Amino acid sequence: MNASLSYAHLNAAAQTFGTPLYVYHAEKIEQQYQNLLTQFELTQTRFFYACKALTNIHILKVIKEMGCNIDCSSINEVKLALHVGFLPSNILYTSNSVGFDEISTAVELGVHVNIDSLSNLEKFGQQFGASKAVGVRIRPDVMAGGNLKISTGHDKSKFGIPVAQMDALKSIQEKYKINVRTLHIHTGSEIKDVAVFIKSAEVFDTLLPHFPTVEVLDFGGGFKVPYEPGEQGTDMALLGAEVNKAMKQLSEKYGRNLIAWFEPGKFMVSEAGFFIAKVNVLKTSGSLTFAGLNTGLNHLIRPMFYDAYHHIDNLTNPDKPLKQYAVVGNICETDTFAWDRAIPTIEEGDLLVFYNAGAYGYEMASNYNARFKPAQVLYQNGEAKLISRADQFEDLLTLQVPL
Ligand code: LLP
């Protein structure tokens, strides 16, 4: 099965729900999950969808119904997951720089928790002692990921407990007899190189002798998906084979039945999402042609924030001859989606479609310039369903104290 939405589907959704519009495809999300299950033959490997990529509850329901677990990065994401009906035992909360009250709430709710500072681990010990199992996030001092902004494992990164501070970690663990069940490492997003994950296994290997209660090795997320035409993502078959091998070796070496966990975000939803916008204005300046859209960095910030590439096609006229465009937004500062991109010849009023819009697209959208956030639509079993409406003017005032 190669699940994909046709341009007829996307055009129909734009017709019905207007633009700008985010459109997602449930079957594609399922296909990605099935792909993971196939590659990781160790039946005990567990996948937790990193829901920070896209938290709409209808998407979370799709994730839950296909049997996937969920990874959360805030207590509110935990509450959304519970709201959707995930069992606490299927929810993971990987905290970063949070007040201890969030950790304590999560523990009381019965979800798995990864702690990423010595300070919060000490507070955990004081409050819970040995009564609850917990995970610790380690910073392995490894540089990985698509760019510095999305790299989290290097030696200047704020994430995790530096591997060099293992003695301090161990003494807190011993002082409170903390039941450390999970060791966690997440080195970044868009990691193509399988060796990075094996490096995590090597770091786990150095720690395992000191933490005899550890049963879970959490490798985080960060699998790369293709963005540009012809680009390769992480070789999932190779990753599965290598991780399975490493897990088997570590389990044998330590005489423990170690289980691997992963927290994929982009891998699950990036390719299942499309963002559709309309060309309001064509403007030429010398050799440049600007296509000005009815959207901007307020709706899709990745190109401006990370220099991220999103493939763009002309949804209205995909077969016209290619022409070069600067594709720009309608925001009051430079918000260029693509600086010089070949796109089938555009006329004002045409719809453009952005690929890979499922992860960190809508989720990072804002109301900058007091513009409305777009609607979101989910295709499932061939039917398009509205899963969040666009803002209306009143929404801009909802949180503001009336004059
Ligand atoms: N686990 C942890 C602890 C994480 O911090 C993240 C992502 C993930 C899992 C999921 O990573 P993924 O599989 O999605 O690469 N907004 C950026 C990506 C930031 C990722 C933050 N943490 C972007 O649009 O590229």
Coordinates of C-alpha atoms in Angstrom, one line a residue, residues 94-318:
T94 CA 9.7 13.7 28.3
S95 CA 10.2 16.9 30.2
N96 CA 12.7 19.7 29.7
S97 CA 13.3 22.7 32.0
V98 CA 9.9 22.2 33.6
G99 CA 8.9 23.1 37.2
F100 CA 8.8 20.0 39.4
D101 CA 5.0 20.4 39.8
E102 CA 4.6 19.3 36.2
I103 CA 6.6 16.2 36.8
S104 CA 4.8 15.4 40.0
T105 CA 1.4 15.8 38.3
A106 CA 2.5 13.5 35.5
V107 CA 3.7 10.9 38.0
E108 CA 0.5 11.1 39.9
L109 CA -1.4 10.6 36.6
G110 CA 0.5 7.4 36.1
V111 CA 2.3 8.2 32.9
H112 CA 5.9 7.3 32.2
V113 CA 8.2 10.3 32.9
N114 CA 11.7 11.1 31.7
I115 CA 13.6 13.6 33.8
D116 CA 16.3 15.8 32.2
S117 CA 18.0 17.6 35.1
L118 CA 19.8 16.6 38.3
S119 CA 17.8 19.2 40.1
N120 CA 14.4 17.7 39.1
L121 CA 15.7 14.2 39.8
E122 CA 16.7 15.2 43.3
K123 CA 13.1 16.6 43.8
F124 CA 11.7 13.4 42.4
G125 CA 13.8 11.4 44.9
Q126 CA 12.6 13.6 47.8
Q127 CA 9.0 13.2 46.8
F128 CA 8.7 9.7 45.5
G129 CA 11.9 7.9 46.7
A130 CA 11.8 4.3 45.3
S131 CA 8.0 4.2 45.0
K132 CA 7.7 5.1 41.3
A133 CA 9.9 4.1 38.3
V134 CA 11.3 6.9 36.3
G135 CA 13.4 7.6 33.2
V136 CA 16.5 9.9 32.9
R137 CA 17.4 11.8 29.8
I138 CA 21.1 11.7 29.1
R139 CA 23.0 14.2 26.9
P140 CA 25.5 12.1 25.1
D141 CA 27.6 15.0 23.6
V142 CA 26.9 13.8 20.1
M143 CA 26.2 16.3 17.3
A144 CA 23.3 15.1 15.1
G145 CA 20.3 16.3 13.2
G146 CA 19.4 18.4 10.2
N147 CA 20.6 21.8 11.6
L148 CA 21.8 23.4 14.9
K149 CA 18.3 24.6 15.9
I150 CA 17.0 21.0 15.9
S151 CA 20.2 19.3 17.4
T152 CA 19.8 18.4 21.0
G153 CA 22.5 16.0 22.0
H154 CA 25.7 18.1 21.6
D155 CA 27.9 19.4 24.4
K156 CA 26.3 22.9 24.4
S157 CA 22.7 21.6 24.3
K158 CA 20.4 22.4 27.2
F159 CA 18.8 18.9 27.0
G160 CA 19.4 16.0 29.3
I161 CA 21.9 15.3 32.0
P162 CA 25.4 15.5 30.6
V163 CA 27.0 12.1 30.3
A164 CA 30.1 13.6 32.1
Q165 CA 27.9 14.1 35.2
M166 CA 27.1 10.4 35.7
D167 CA 28.7 10.3 39.1
A168 CA 26.3 13.0 40.4
L169 CA 23.4 11.2 38.8
K170 CA 24.4 8.0 40.4
S171 CA 24.8 9.5 43.8
I172 CA 21.3 11.1 43.7
Q173 CA 19.9 7.7 42.5
E174 CA 21.6 5.9 45.4
K175 CA 20.7 8.6 48.0
Y176 CA 16.9 8.2 47.3
K177 CA 17.0 4.6 46.0
I178 CA 15.3 5.9 42.8
N179 CA 14.1 3.2 40.5
V180 CA 15.6 4.3 37.2
R181 CA 13.8 2.1 34.7
T182 CA 14.6 4.1 31.5
L183 CA 17.7 5.6 30.0
H184 CA 16.7 8.1 27.3
I185 CA 18.7 9.8 24.5
H186 CA 17.3 12.1 21.8
T187 CA 20.0 13.7 19.7
G188 CA 18.0 15.7 17.3
S189 CA 15.5 15.8 14.4
E190 CA 16.1 14.8 10.8
I191 CA 18.9 12.3 11.6
K192 CA 19.6 10.3 8.4
D193 CA 22.7 8.5 9.7
V194 CA 21.8 5.2 11.4
A195 CA 25.2 5.3 13.2
V196 CA 23.9 8.1 15.4
F197 CA 21.4 5.7 17.0
I198 CA 24.0 3.1 17.4
K199 CA 26.2 5.7 19.1
S200 CA 23.3 6.1 21.6
A201 CA 23.4 2.3 22.2
E202 CA 27.1 2.6 23.0
V203 CA 26.4 5.3 25.5
F204 CA 23.7 3.1 27.1
D205 CA 26.3 0.3 27.2
T206 CA 28.6 2.5 29.4
L207 CA 25.7 3.4 31.8
L208 CA 23.9 0.0 32.1
P209 CA 26.3 -1.5 34.6
H210 CA 25.6 1.4 37.0
F211 CA 21.8 1.2 36.7
P212 CA 20.8 -2.4 37.4
T213 CA 17.0 -1.5 37.4
V214 CA 17.0 -0.2 33.8
E215 CA 14.7 -2.2 31.6
V216 CA 14.0 0.4 28.8
L217 CA 16.4 2.1 26.4
D218 CA 14.6 5.0 24.8
F219 CA 16.3 6.2 21.6
G220 CA 14.1 9.3 21.1
G221 CA 12.8 10.3 17.7
G222 CA 14.4 12.2 14.8
F223 CA 14.1 9.9 11.9
K224 CA 14.6 11.8 8.7
V225 CA 11.8 11.8 6.1
P226 CA 12.4 12.9 2.5
Y227 CA 11.5 16.6 1.8
E228 CA 13.1 17.3 -1.5
P229 CA 12.1 15.2 -4.6
G230 CA 14.5 12.3 -4.9
E231 CA 15.8 12.8 -1.3
Q232 CA 16.3 9.7 0.9
G233 CA 15.1 9.5 4.5
T234 CA 16.6 7.4 7.2
D235 CA 17.1 3.8 6.0
M236 CA 14.5 2.3 8.3
A237 CA 15.3 -1.3 7.4
L238 CA 18.9 -0.7 8.3
L239 CA 17.9 1.1 11.5
G240 CA 15.6 -1.7 12.5
A241 CA 18.3 -4.3 11.8
E242 CA 21.0 -2.4 13.6
V243 CA 19.0 -1.5 16.7
N244 CA 17.6 -5.1 17.0
K245 CA 21.2 -6.4 16.9
A246 CA 22.4 -3.8 19.5
M247 CA 19.4 -4.6 21.8
K248 CA 20.0 -8.3 21.6
Q249 CA 23.7 -7.8 22.4
L250 CA 23.0 -5.5 25.4
S251 CA 20.3 -7.8 26.7
E252 CA 22.7 -10.8 26.6
K253 CA 25.6 -8.8 28.0
Y254 CA 23.6 -7.6 31.0
G255 CA 21.4 -10.6 31.4
R256 CA 18.3 -8.4 31.2
N257 CA 15.4 -8.3 28.9
L258 CA 15.9 -4.8 27.6
I259 CA 13.2 -3.1 25.5
A260 CA 13.7 -0.3 23.0
W261 CA 11.4 2.7 22.8
F262 CA 11.3 5.3 20.1
E263 CA 9.5 8.7 19.9
P264 CA 9.0 9.5 16.2
G265 CA 7.2 12.8 15.3
K266 CA 8.0 13.8 11.8
F267 CA 8.2 10.2 10.6
M268 CA 4.6 9.6 11.6
V269 CA 2.9 12.7 10.2
S270 CA 5.1 14.9 8.1
E271 CA 4.3 13.3 4.7
A272 CA 0.7 12.8 5.7
G273 CA 0.1 16.6 5.6
F274 CA -0.4 19.1 2.8
F275 CA -0.8 22.9 3.1
I276 CA -2.9 24.6 0.5
A277 CA -2.7 28.4 -0.2
K278 CA -4.0 30.7 -2.9
V279 CA -1.9 33.0 -5.1
N280 CA -3.2 36.5 -4.4
V281 CA -0.7 38.5 -6.4
L282 CA 1.9 38.0 -9.1
K283 CA 4.6 40.7 -9.2
T284 CA 7.6 41.0 -11.4
S285 CA 10.8 42.8 -10.6
G286 CA 13.6 42.5 -13.1
S287 CA 14.2 38.7 -13.6
L288 CA 12.2 37.9 -10.4
T289 CA 8.6 36.9 -10.3
F290 CA 7.0 36.9 -6.9
A291 CA 4.0 34.7 -6.2
G292 CA 2.3 36.3 -3.2
L293 CA 0.0 34.0 -1.2
N294 CA -2.9 34.3 1.1
T295 CA -0.7 32.9 3.9
G296 CA 2.7 33.5 5.5
L297 CA 5.2 32.5 8.1
N298 CA 2.4 32.8 10.6
H299 CA 1.0 29.5 9.2
L300 CA 4.1 27.7 8.1
I301 CA 7.3 29.0 9.8
R302 CA 9.7 26.2 8.9
P303 CA 11.2 27.8 5.7
M304 CA 12.0 31.0 7.4
F305 CA 12.9 29.5 10.8
Y306 CA 15.0 26.6 9.7
D307 CA 15.6 27.3 6.0
A308 CA 13.5 24.2 5.6
Y309 CA 12.7 23.0 2.1
H310 CA 9.0 22.2 1.4
H311 CA 8.2 21.0 -2.1
I312 CA 5.6 23.3 -3.7
D313 CA 3.4 22.4 -6.7
N314 CA 0.7 24.2 -8.6
L315 CA -2.4 22.4 -7.5
T316 CA -4.7 24.2 -10.0
N317 CA -2.4 23.7 -13.1
P318 CA 0.2 21.0 -12.3

